[in-house]
XYZ file of C-alpha atoms in Angstrom:
725
model
C -1.132 -31.638 59.507
C -1.011 -27.851 59.579
C -4.776 -27.574 59.140
C -5.364 -30.138 61.870
C -3.000 -28.325 64.220
C -4.778 -24.986 63.552
C -8.153 -26.627 64.192
C -6.920 -28.080 67.513
C -5.484 -24.690 68.492
C -8.735 -22.831 67.742
C -10.745 -25.437 69.686
C -8.399 -25.063 72.652
C -8.724 -21.283 72.519
C -12.528 -21.464 72.465
C -12.583 -23.686 75.567
C -10.032 -21.479 77.289
C -11.926 -18.289 76.466
C -15.146 -19.718 77.872
C -13.351 -20.563 81.125
C -11.757 -17.077 81.209
C -15.173 -15.453 80.685
C -16.603 -17.470 83.584
C -13.697 -16.360 85.783
C -14.265 -12.681 84.973
C -17.965 -13.101 85.566
C -17.322 -14.611 88.994
C -15.199 -11.612 89.970
C -17.857 -9.088 88.872
C -21.452 -8.576 89.937
C -23.897 -11.429 89.553
C -26.078 -9.427 87.147
C -23.309 -8.645 84.653
C -23.040 -11.002 81.655
C -19.738 -12.882 81.188
C -16.953 -11.383 79.115
C -15.717 -13.090 75.948
C -12.272 -12.663 74.441
C -11.202 -13.617 70.892
C -7.642 -13.208 69.547
C -5.098 -14.696 67.151
C -2.779 -15.632 70.022
C -3.312 -16.033 73.781
C -0.582 -16.689 76.354
C -0.361 -16.923 80.162
C 2.794 -15.492 81.745
C 4.556 -16.835 84.841
C 2.831 -14.203 87.032
C -0.580 -15.531 85.779
C -1.221 -12.585 83.443
C -3.352 -13.378 80.416
C -1.944 -11.779 77.250
C -3.966 -11.748 74.015
C -2.537 -10.286 70.841
C -3.397 -9.998 67.178
C -6.921 -8.896 66.090
C -8.181 -8.888 69.648
C -11.916 -8.590 70.303
C -13.569 -8.518 73.727
C -17.330 -8.595 74.376
C -19.211 -7.641 77.535
C -22.982 -7.592 76.938
C -23.595 -5.115 74.102
C -20.127 -3.581 74.568
C -17.495 -4.551 72.015
C -13.790 -3.756 72.228
C -11.198 -4.226 69.497
C -7.461 -3.692 69.968
C -4.028 -4.893 68.941
C -3.258 -6.461 72.326
C -4.897 -6.947 75.736
C -3.180 -7.986 78.972
C -5.345 -9.142 81.908
C -4.023 -8.953 85.486
C -6.075 -11.277 87.764
C -4.681 -9.667 90.908
C -6.471 -6.311 90.340
C -8.868 -7.259 87.519
C -7.417 -4.644 85.189
C -7.049 -4.771 81.414
C -4.029 -3.091 79.823
C -4.901 -2.426 76.192
C -2.630 -1.484 73.324
C -4.163 0.349 70.402
C -5.449 1.318 68.081
C -8.504 0.758 70.293
C -12.223 0.898 69.471
C -14.769 0.609 72.284
C -18.406 0.489 71.154
C -21.290 0.205 73.649
C -23.810 -0.860 70.971
C -26.039 2.160 71.627
C -24.369 4.792 69.474
C -21.390 5.618 71.737
C -17.963 4.733 70.322
C -14.530 5.508 71.833
C -11.291 5.485 69.847
C -7.956 5.564 71.714
C -4.272 4.667 71.498
C -3.772 3.237 75.019
C -6.171 2.246 77.804
C -6.403 0.851 81.346
C -9.894 -0.621 81.913
C -11.666 -2.814 84.421
C -12.532 -6.350 83.338
C -16.175 -5.388 82.788
C -15.087 -2.437 80.587
C -17.118 -0.039 82.763
C -14.280 1.929 84.394
C -10.857 3.018 83.302
C -8.527 5.520 81.676
C -7.840 6.031 77.971
C -5.224 8.285 76.396
C -5.176 9.871 72.964
C -8.919 9.230 72.933
C -11.794 10.261 70.720
C -15.482 9.830 71.620
C -17.972 9.478 68.725
C -21.713 9.819 69.417
C -24.254 8.411 66.951
C -21.762 8.779 64.083
C -22.435 12.535 64.200
C -20.521 14.229 66.988
C -16.872 13.555 67.801
C -15.003 14.655 70.930
C -11.188 14.451 70.781
C -9.314 14.590 74.117
C -5.878 14.115 75.571
C -7.310 11.844 78.276
C -10.644 10.079 78.742
C -12.020 8.488 81.938
C -14.851 5.949 81.981
C -16.739 5.919 85.291
C -19.295 3.210 86.209
C -20.138 2.731 82.554
C -22.337 5.852 82.710
C -20.047 8.877 82.760
C -17.290 9.650 80.297
C -14.959 12.493 81.279
C -12.764 14.082 78.642
C -9.961 16.559 79.354
C -8.638 19.244 76.998
C -11.360 18.446 74.512
C -12.248 19.599 71.000
C -15.870 18.911 69.947
C -17.233 19.072 66.390
C -19.559 17.271 64.000
C -17.465 18.297 60.993
C -15.485 15.581 59.316
C -11.810 15.881 60.287
C -9.331 14.553 57.741
C -5.875 13.421 58.879
C -4.173 14.897 55.801
C -6.020 18.233 55.974
C -4.106 20.905 57.934
C -7.126 23.179 58.082
C -9.152 23.225 61.312
C -12.820 22.147 61.168
C -15.411 24.710 60.133
C -16.561 24.955 63.750
C -15.563 23.383 67.028
C -16.110 23.788 70.754
C -12.996 23.580 72.896
C -13.352 22.940 76.616
C -11.168 22.211 79.601
C -13.417 19.294 80.516
C -16.466 17.613 78.983
C -18.662 15.076 80.784
C -21.005 12.820 78.823
C -23.879 11.299 80.795
C -25.086 8.208 78.918
C -28.295 7.833 80.955
C -29.405 11.466 80.729
C -27.855 11.786 77.239
C -26.379 15.179 78.052
C -23.014 16.878 77.488
C -21.629 19.202 80.179
C -18.840 21.643 79.243
C -16.424 23.490 81.549
C -14.715 26.644 80.188
C -16.123 26.248 76.678
C -15.154 28.299 73.627
C -16.961 28.292 70.272
C -14.490 28.678 67.394
C -15.173 29.299 63.709
C -12.129 27.792 62.052
C -9.616 28.848 64.714
C -11.222 32.181 65.601
C -12.898 32.317 69.074
C -16.469 33.634 68.789
C -18.061 32.923 72.173
C -16.909 31.947 75.661
C -19.129 30.247 78.255
C -17.861 29.080 81.658
C -20.605 26.429 81.803
C -22.576 24.889 78.957
C -25.012 22.007 78.696
C -26.100 20.513 75.374
C -28.037 17.349 74.431
C -26.148 14.587 72.700
C -27.204 13.508 69.166
C -29.388 10.649 70.452
C -31.786 13.118 72.058
C -35.025 13.790 70.183
C -36.234 16.397 72.675
C -34.201 18.138 75.364
C -34.582 21.455 77.184
C -32.161 24.179 76.211
C -31.415 27.037 73.845
C -31.825 26.520 70.132
C -29.638 28.313 67.655
C -30.500 31.981 67.161
C -31.604 33.801 64.038
C -30.566 37.302 63.041
C -33.349 39.232 61.320
C -33.300 42.638 59.688
C -36.601 44.197 58.657
C -37.335 47.585 57.104
C -40.184 48.116 59.597
C -38.923 46.281 62.680
C -35.206 47.037 62.442
C -32.361 44.592 63.087
C -32.889 42.122 65.870
C -32.138 38.706 67.292
C -34.388 35.702 67.821
C -33.178 33.327 70.539
C -35.503 30.327 70.991
C -35.505 28.287 74.186
C -37.027 24.793 74.146
C -38.585 23.462 77.363
C -39.328 19.763 77.654
C -42.351 19.445 79.936
C -42.511 15.659 79.748
C -42.534 12.865 77.218
C -45.670 14.196 75.543
C -45.581 18.004 75.764
C -43.175 20.881 75.298
C -43.006 24.668 75.139
C -40.769 26.858 72.985
C -40.259 30.514 73.947
C -38.568 32.832 71.439
C -37.716 36.374 72.491
C -37.325 38.691 69.507
C -35.524 41.916 70.362
C -34.662 44.787 68.041
C -34.455 48.554 68.252
C -38.147 48.790 67.259
C -39.861 45.812 68.861
C -39.912 43.683 71.992
C -41.643 40.440 71.059
C -42.108 37.079 72.737
C -43.115 34.205 70.476
C -44.312 30.894 71.876
C -45.329 27.418 70.754
C -46.971 24.767 72.947
C -47.456 21.160 71.864
C -49.013 18.234 73.672
C -49.840 14.710 72.572
C -52.568 12.720 74.278
C -53.481 9.080 74.032
C -56.183 9.837 71.479
C -55.260 13.224 70.084
C -52.942 16.219 70.081
C -53.003 20.006 70.323
C -50.775 22.797 69.057
C -50.858 26.467 70.040
C -48.552 29.156 68.742
C -48.609 32.908 69.017
C -46.767 36.039 70.029
C -47.146 39.263 71.960
C -45.384 42.487 70.949
C -44.692 46.009 72.097
C -43.317 47.886 69.085
C -42.936 51.311 67.496
C -45.387 50.531 64.674
C -48.354 50.849 67.051
C -46.961 52.847 70.008
C -48.719 52.207 73.286
C -50.677 49.239 71.895
C -50.236 45.638 72.941
C -50.200 43.518 69.802
C -50.361 39.772 69.421
C -51.882 36.717 67.812
C -52.903 33.191 68.768
C -53.290 30.226 66.428
C -54.337 26.861 67.801
C -55.400 23.496 66.436
C -56.309 20.126 67.856
C -57.740 16.760 66.934
C -59.100 13.997 69.159
C -60.410 10.531 68.347
C -63.522 9.985 70.466
C -65.546 6.870 71.194
C -67.699 5.149 68.556
C -65.728 6.594 65.641
C -66.325 10.283 66.383
C -63.572 12.837 65.792
C -63.334 16.269 67.410
C -61.329 18.968 65.622
C -60.853 22.629 66.427
C -58.963 25.553 64.939
C -58.472 28.937 66.623
C -57.189 32.048 64.819
C -57.088 35.353 66.718
C -55.133 38.550 66.079
C -55.027 41.950 67.747
C -55.102 44.056 64.558
C -55.315 43.617 60.798
C -51.646 44.187 59.962
C -49.902 42.303 62.790
C -49.494 38.982 60.952
C -48.079 40.730 57.879
C -45.782 43.062 59.840
C -44.046 40.130 61.546
C -44.369 37.670 58.647
C -46.231 35.165 60.800
C -48.847 34.364 58.145
C -50.051 35.537 54.745
C -53.735 34.930 55.551
C -56.083 37.845 55.005
C -59.163 36.052 56.363
C -59.137 34.176 59.661
C -61.427 31.287 60.446
C -61.876 29.743 63.874
C -63.900 26.579 63.927
C -64.858 23.504 65.892
C -66.462 20.405 64.462
C -67.395 16.834 65.294
C -67.397 14.265 62.511
C -67.973 10.552 62.130
C -67.180 8.721 58.916
C -68.358 5.194 58.180
C -68.587 3.197 54.987
C -72.203 4.188 54.367
C -72.734 7.192 56.652
C -71.199 10.578 57.366
C -72.013 13.095 60.120
C -70.624 16.585 60.687
C -71.546 19.242 63.245
C -69.545 22.437 62.954
C -69.293 26.081 63.895
C -67.076 28.651 62.110
C -66.297 32.248 62.963
C -64.795 34.428 60.225
C -62.749 37.593 60.613
C -61.536 39.562 57.625
C -58.244 41.478 57.597
C -58.977 43.151 54.246
C -59.503 46.889 53.928
C -62.642 46.590 51.787
C -64.500 44.089 53.996
C -66.531 44.948 57.084
C -67.023 42.111 59.563
C -70.212 43.701 60.897
C -72.041 43.296 57.564
C -70.446 39.980 56.521
C -71.699 36.586 57.741
C -69.197 36.078 60.542
C -70.816 33.203 62.503
C -71.776 30.042 60.606
C -73.376 26.942 62.141
C -73.955 23.799 60.079
C -75.063 20.204 60.604
C -74.846 17.547 57.885
C -75.878 13.902 57.818
C -75.474 11.657 54.774
C -76.431 7.989 54.336
C -76.116 5.414 51.569
C -78.266 2.317 50.947
C -77.928 -0.516 48.438
C -81.381 -2.069 48.098
C -81.323 -5.462 46.399
C -84.955 -5.241 45.286
C -84.428 -2.297 42.904
C -80.644 -2.367 42.627
C -78.379 0.641 42.462
C -77.659 3.051 45.285
C -79.853 5.396 47.329
C -78.306 8.518 48.864
C -79.989 10.650 51.511
C -78.717 13.897 53.035
C -80.067 16.276 55.663
C -78.513 19.733 56.094
C -79.124 22.486 58.624
C -77.326 25.779 58.061
C -77.392 29.157 59.751
C -75.318 32.327 59.527
C -75.567 35.682 61.228
C -74.102 39.171 60.963
C -73.106 41.432 63.817
C -75.143 44.291 62.358
C -78.887 44.493 63.032
C -79.689 47.009 60.250
C -82.538 45.437 58.243
C -82.371 47.720 55.196
C -80.026 48.479 52.320
C -78.240 51.294 54.114
C -75.535 51.799 51.458
C -77.666 51.388 48.357
C -75.547 48.515 47.038
C -78.287 45.876 47.162
C -76.960 44.294 50.360
C -78.867 44.317 53.614
C -76.352 44.908 56.402
C -77.909 42.810 59.151
C -79.493 39.859 57.353
C -79.451 36.531 59.225
C -80.452 33.262 57.531
C -81.418 29.775 58.691
C -81.831 27.044 56.056
C -82.954 23.406 56.218
C -82.399 21.105 53.253
C -83.326 17.471 52.617
C -81.994 15.659 49.561
C -82.433 12.150 48.212
C -81.570 10.373 44.987
C -81.453 6.923 43.450
C -78.588 6.032 41.116
C -78.219 2.963 38.955
C -75.754 2.098 36.218
C -76.495 -0.144 33.249
C -73.882 -1.685 30.948
C -75.219 -2.066 27.405
C -72.331 -3.588 25.531
C -69.704 -0.860 25.343
C -72.249 1.822 26.326
C -72.550 2.747 29.994
C -75.782 4.428 31.099
C -76.361 5.935 34.545
C -79.785 7.052 35.715
C -80.472 9.486 38.549
C -83.829 10.218 40.143
C -84.058 12.499 43.124
C -85.683 15.306 45.042
C -84.690 18.218 47.273
C -86.628 20.188 49.826
C -85.420 23.581 51.099
C -86.901 25.801 53.819
C -85.614 29.269 54.760
C -86.069 31.570 57.715
C -84.789 35.130 57.231
C -84.510 37.833 59.890
C -83.211 41.436 60.027
C -84.130 41.947 56.358
C -87.035 44.224 55.538
C -86.666 43.518 51.788
C -87.356 39.744 51.949
C -90.045 37.450 53.256
C -89.389 36.034 56.702
C -89.790 32.421 55.512
C -90.171 30.402 52.338
C -89.826 26.808 51.140
C -89.500 24.852 47.906
C -89.705 21.233 46.674
C -87.462 20.305 43.739
C -87.700 17.092 41.648
C -84.596 16.014 39.711
C -83.734 13.457 37.037
C -80.745 12.784 34.796
C -79.455 10.276 32.251
C -75.692 10.086 31.609
C -74.190 8.124 28.707
C -70.527 7.161 28.304
C -68.865 5.166 25.564
C -65.180 4.568 26.406
C -62.874 3.414 23.612
C -59.398 2.020 24.264
C -56.483 1.297 21.944
C -53.032 -0.113 22.570
C -50.392 2.095 20.986
C -46.713 1.554 20.399
C -44.795 -0.004 23.230
C -46.796 0.062 26.465
C -48.749 3.249 25.668
C -52.524 3.007 25.961
C -55.011 5.488 24.471
C -58.512 6.023 25.863
C -61.262 8.179 24.337
C -64.481 8.672 26.296
C -67.368 10.801 24.939
C -69.927 11.899 27.563
C -73.523 13.101 27.205
C -75.898 14.017 30.017
C -79.545 15.035 29.801
C -80.899 16.455 33.085
C -84.042 18.072 34.418
C -84.489 20.052 37.643
C -88.016 21.247 38.400
C -89.409 24.063 40.522
C -88.580 27.747 40.641
C -85.916 29.595 42.572
C -87.295 31.219 45.675
C -87.083 34.952 46.187
C -84.488 34.559 48.912
C -81.253 36.574 49.101
C -78.098 35.065 47.644
C -75.737 34.849 50.611
C -73.977 31.520 49.982
C -73.696 31.038 46.197
C -72.056 34.316 45.204
C -68.941 32.647 43.731
C -69.485 29.887 41.161
C -66.807 27.773 39.479
C -67.273 25.660 36.343
C -64.728 22.836 36.008
C -64.407 19.093 35.430
C -65.499 18.351 38.982
C -69.056 19.689 38.634
C -69.608 19.097 34.905
C -72.207 16.385 35.595
C -73.720 17.975 38.709
C -77.423 18.748 38.688
C -76.664 22.103 40.308
C -73.364 23.919 39.992
C -74.129 26.423 42.739
C -71.878 25.794 45.753
C -74.802 25.813 48.239
C -78.494 24.792 48.150
C -79.767 28.375 48.526
C -79.686 28.371 44.708
C -80.402 25.521 42.273
C -80.266 25.276 38.498
C -83.733 24.870 37.008
C -85.124 23.459 33.782
C -83.692 21.174 31.112
C -79.926 20.943 30.733
C -77.639 19.091 28.344
C -73.960 18.578 29.116
C -71.707 17.106 26.464
C -67.990 16.616 26.119
C -65.251 14.076 25.982
C -61.852 13.040 27.264
C -58.765 11.721 25.518
C -55.995 10.205 27.589
C -52.663 8.543 26.922
C -51.092 6.336 29.588
C -47.523 5.119 29.315
C -45.587 3.950 32.418
C -42.316 4.262 30.494
C -43.014 7.462 28.547
C -45.124 10.574 28.601
C -48.756 10.569 29.714
C -51.414 13.174 28.952
C -55.142 13.850 29.073
C -57.410 16.485 27.511
C -61.056 17.180 28.398
C -63.522 19.480 26.650
C -67.151 20.152 27.547
C -70.052 22.594 27.309
C -73.478 22.951 28.895
C -76.632 23.931 27.008
C -79.756 24.734 28.986
C -83.353 25.551 28.234
C -83.461 28.713 30.328
C -80.677 31.075 31.387
C -79.940 31.201 35.116
C -79.899 34.778 36.373
C -77.675 34.078 39.395
C -74.719 32.946 37.293
C -72.263 35.804 36.813
C -69.837 36.447 33.957
C -66.798 35.008 35.731
C -68.560 31.671 36.279
C -68.666 30.937 32.548
C -72.266 29.704 32.899
C -74.296 32.762 31.858
C -76.916 32.548 29.127
C -78.370 29.380 27.650
C -74.982 28.236 26.314
C -72.109 28.080 28.739
C -68.517 28.858 27.880
C -66.425 26.002 26.569
C -64.407 24.213 29.209
C -60.987 22.992 28.115
C -58.648 21.264 30.577
C -55.592 19.101 30.199
C -52.395 17.857 31.694
C -49.165 16.257 30.489
C -46.425 14.510 32.394
C -42.988 13.531 31.119
C -40.597 10.909 32.443
C -37.938 13.584 33.029
C -39.994 15.142 35.841
C -41.862 17.878 33.940
C -45.612 18.113 34.577
C -47.972 20.786 33.203
C -51.717 21.215 33.765
C -54.114 23.900 32.628
C -57.749 24.899 32.471
C -59.625 27.647 30.634
C -63.131 28.902 29.856
C -63.858 30.685 26.552
C -66.942 31.554 24.496
C -67.730 30.962 20.818
C -65.688 34.036 19.839
C -62.719 32.712 21.849
C -62.950 35.469 24.462
C -61.417 33.964 27.605
C -63.274 34.220 30.905
C -60.775 32.346 33.029
C -57.403 30.746 32.422
C -55.111 28.782 34.687
C -51.780 27.124 33.982
C -49.528 25.272 36.426
C -46.219 23.551 35.884
C -43.650 21.607 37.906
C -40.236 20.303 36.987
C -38.070 18.320 39.343
C -34.843 16.390 38.969
C -31.745 15.664 41.036
C -30.592 19.307 41.020
C -33.598 21.451 40.152
C -37.064 21.997 41.621
C -39.282 24.446 39.734
C -42.945 25.270 40.035
C -44.917 28.081 38.476
C -48.487 29.152 37.867
C -50.450 31.645 35.809
C -54.025 32.748 36.481
C -56.296 35.221 34.764
C -59.942 36.074 35.568
C -62.036 38.548 33.632
C -63.701 41.468 35.385
C -67.102 40.792 36.939
C -68.855 43.787 38.578
C -71.619 41.496 39.856
C -69.210 40.097 42.433
C -67.412 43.415 43.091
C -64.556 42.507 40.774
C -64.286 45.681 38.739
C -60.928 44.884 37.173
C -59.413 41.726 35.697
C -57.139 39.626 37.883
C -53.881 38.380 36.423
C -50.956 36.906 38.305
C -47.826 34.880 37.681
C -46.158 32.961 40.524
C -42.785 31.236 40.512
C -40.968 29.130 43.077
C -37.682 27.354 42.473
C -34.619 25.825 44.089
C -31.326 24.882 42.456
C -28.701 22.656 44.052
C -25.463 24.309 42.945
C -23.348 21.456 44.275
C -23.445 18.993 47.145
C -23.523 21.736 49.732
C -24.972 24.918 48.210
C -28.643 25.477 47.326
C -30.164 28.653 45.928
C -33.890 29.439 45.975
C -36.118 32.089 44.423
C -39.829 32.844 44.634
C -41.966 35.641 43.223
C -45.562 36.679 42.614
C -46.116 39.217 39.838
C -49.364 41.139 39.344
C -49.869 41.395 35.582
C -52.706 43.905 35.742
C -50.856 46.233 38.117
C -47.581 45.719 36.271
C -45.544 45.138 39.450
C -44.377 42.382 41.749
C -46.538 41.495 44.748
C -43.911 39.543 46.686
C -40.364 38.373 45.976
C -37.839 36.345 47.888
C -34.417 34.767 47.478
C -32.375 32.440 49.641
C -28.995 30.771 49.773
C -28.252 27.739 51.952
C -25.014 25.935 52.758
C -25.382 22.524 54.369
C -22.978 19.719 55.129
C -22.565 17.086 57.819
C -21.821 19.613 60.564
C -23.559 22.920 59.811
C -26.508 24.491 58.073
C -26.356 28.207 57.239
C -29.247 29.964 55.550
C -29.641 33.520 54.291
C -32.991 34.698 52.938
C -34.225 38.020 51.615
C -37.951 38.762 51.252
C -39.791 41.780 49.906
C -43.516 42.488 50.168
C -44.846 45.132 47.772
C -48.390 45.164 49.172
C -49.685 48.642 49.895
C -52.933 49.386 51.741
C -54.160 51.393 54.675
C -53.195 48.582 57.077
C -50.227 46.895 55.365
C -47.065 48.696 54.320
C -44.393 47.417 51.898
C -41.526 45.833 53.784
C -38.182 44.124 53.260
C -36.715 41.510 55.598
C -33.341 39.791 55.758
C -32.830 36.692 57.869
C -29.719 34.708 58.757
C -29.958 31.361 60.539
C -27.241 28.953 61.659
C -27.679 25.381 62.909
C -24.795 23.258 64.178
C -25.434 19.584 63.591
C -24.682 17.031 66.254
C -26.788 18.508 69.047
C -30.213 17.042 68.225
C -30.399 19.201 65.111
C -31.637 16.413 62.891
C -33.819 17.840 60.119
C -34.946 14.486 58.804
C -33.083 15.060 55.534
C -30.098 13.194 54.210
C -26.873 15.193 54.472
C -23.820 14.901 52.254
C -20.573 14.572 54.174
C -17.270 15.827 52.862
C -14.893 13.091 51.780
C -11.264 12.904 52.824
C -8.848 12.713 49.917
C -5.286 13.600 49.096
C -4.584 17.268 49.468
C -3.075 19.037 46.494
C 0.529 20.036 46.996
């Protein structure tokens, strides 16, 4: 009987609530959806007031209201609500209050003891809160913070903004403050009679960003105050004045997105004491556009007023700038690239006038799969040209380099590849040709033109062996042998493009290991080696490769540092290992038959829930043929350690082994929680040249969360617990 009576009561309430919703809807605008009320108990008083109590919920469109009791007066259409009250608009705006007087459509009214929560990030506590037309929320005597406030914690939040009045505009998603004070704990730091800030739902809004304090040994102590300007839905501009006792700098960044591409420009202009009376600046720009028929346009601009400007202001560590524009089209069986590059060196020992500064290149590649002969045919056509600013056609300095040489080269390559499977043996054949033609100007030591035809052939054999180890580990051993022939003779043309040669796993089976076609390996060559690998998805995995090249004739254009001099190359040894715990190490080295090392490289990374470490070691033997008169040795380290949920420490360093001193060093400490991010970093550059001086910089940055300061990273919020007595 009790269950039946409860069922009849609930059915009656549902019918009554539907009728009440229709009544409220009739009193409101025709466009507003009807209101729905759900409660444990509903009564109608003698003066026709509707009183709902016990777990009350009211719905109006996406707006949801929960309370302890609601009384509806049909004479004035007002709702008297007893708290605790929660009013959620369904779009990230939530109001908490103790008492409220609202209109029946929940769009206007007065709430006391109220708290406004925006996107679960920013909370505004006020003595009184007014809701106007469902758009504006006015709060009086307000405290604003994104820090978590615990009821049993007597301490004030880490930061807060107190204001006489705050208005939240839901449509514009802006917060307007009257008589605002910024407090750290309870200490006033800044007063502003008027203040406008975006609410947390804003991705992009015009206004000041949080400043950064910077102290530099060359530029002095100054302040960076960025201002973000929203120029529309698809473009924006950020201006950052940087003022100190030694510089007046304006930094800028412009971004714009188009329907089929985007551009980005950033730069700065400075008037400082480092170069008195000189206007200094830089401009970096990049863009990419998807054109019709699969073409892509890309450009990159890098300009600077003087060689040391980027280093002085820590804008970039680049010591060579490259500005380029190119058009590419990539299809399954075809590739096209047209490009132009301009180089500018910022190094003391490089002269742009005698270095190839303008480079123009066109490349077209095509693949065919003829059924009649099988395999794959590859064709490539290349046009290349580079020029120097100088027009001196002789070796003016006696170093074997003509200052003004300009070169134009045309190359045509073709090859046929086919793979045969003979049981467990895999054989790949390659037959091909190359034609190269050169035109040389402003060089009295070389012929003005020359050409060469080069036939090529190669046979590569592989015999992979696999074995299943313990558990799910799998071992693979693959010996490799290649016999190759490249005909013709190298032309007596200057070596402008293939001055730096690398020997590694990537070009082990190449028919020419020169980086450009102005040089080709000639004669008979044998490459042999092998690889062992262990794969285990639940354990450690590793691979080791070893190889050597033996040729009929030594190639005179290979230098010592390449590891390819003489008839027998250095031994190539490379490997990597990866553990389940997050540690990964890879290395590569070249050494001769007496174990003298030409090059060595080692890299390692280790990452877990609290630690991120990465380091590298590199060593290259001296090679006077490429103006490397001393060995190069360097160790680099970069790491971050999460001390606890909020604190993170970082350290990075580059150490020059040959010089016996650090090149750069830096350290940082960051505190981050749900409401603030504070970072302190210290950097030291030990570089010393005629254009770059050693410098030390200290930077302090502060970001208050809750005002569109989302970094895209998850943030740990403090938990509220019992306070120790």
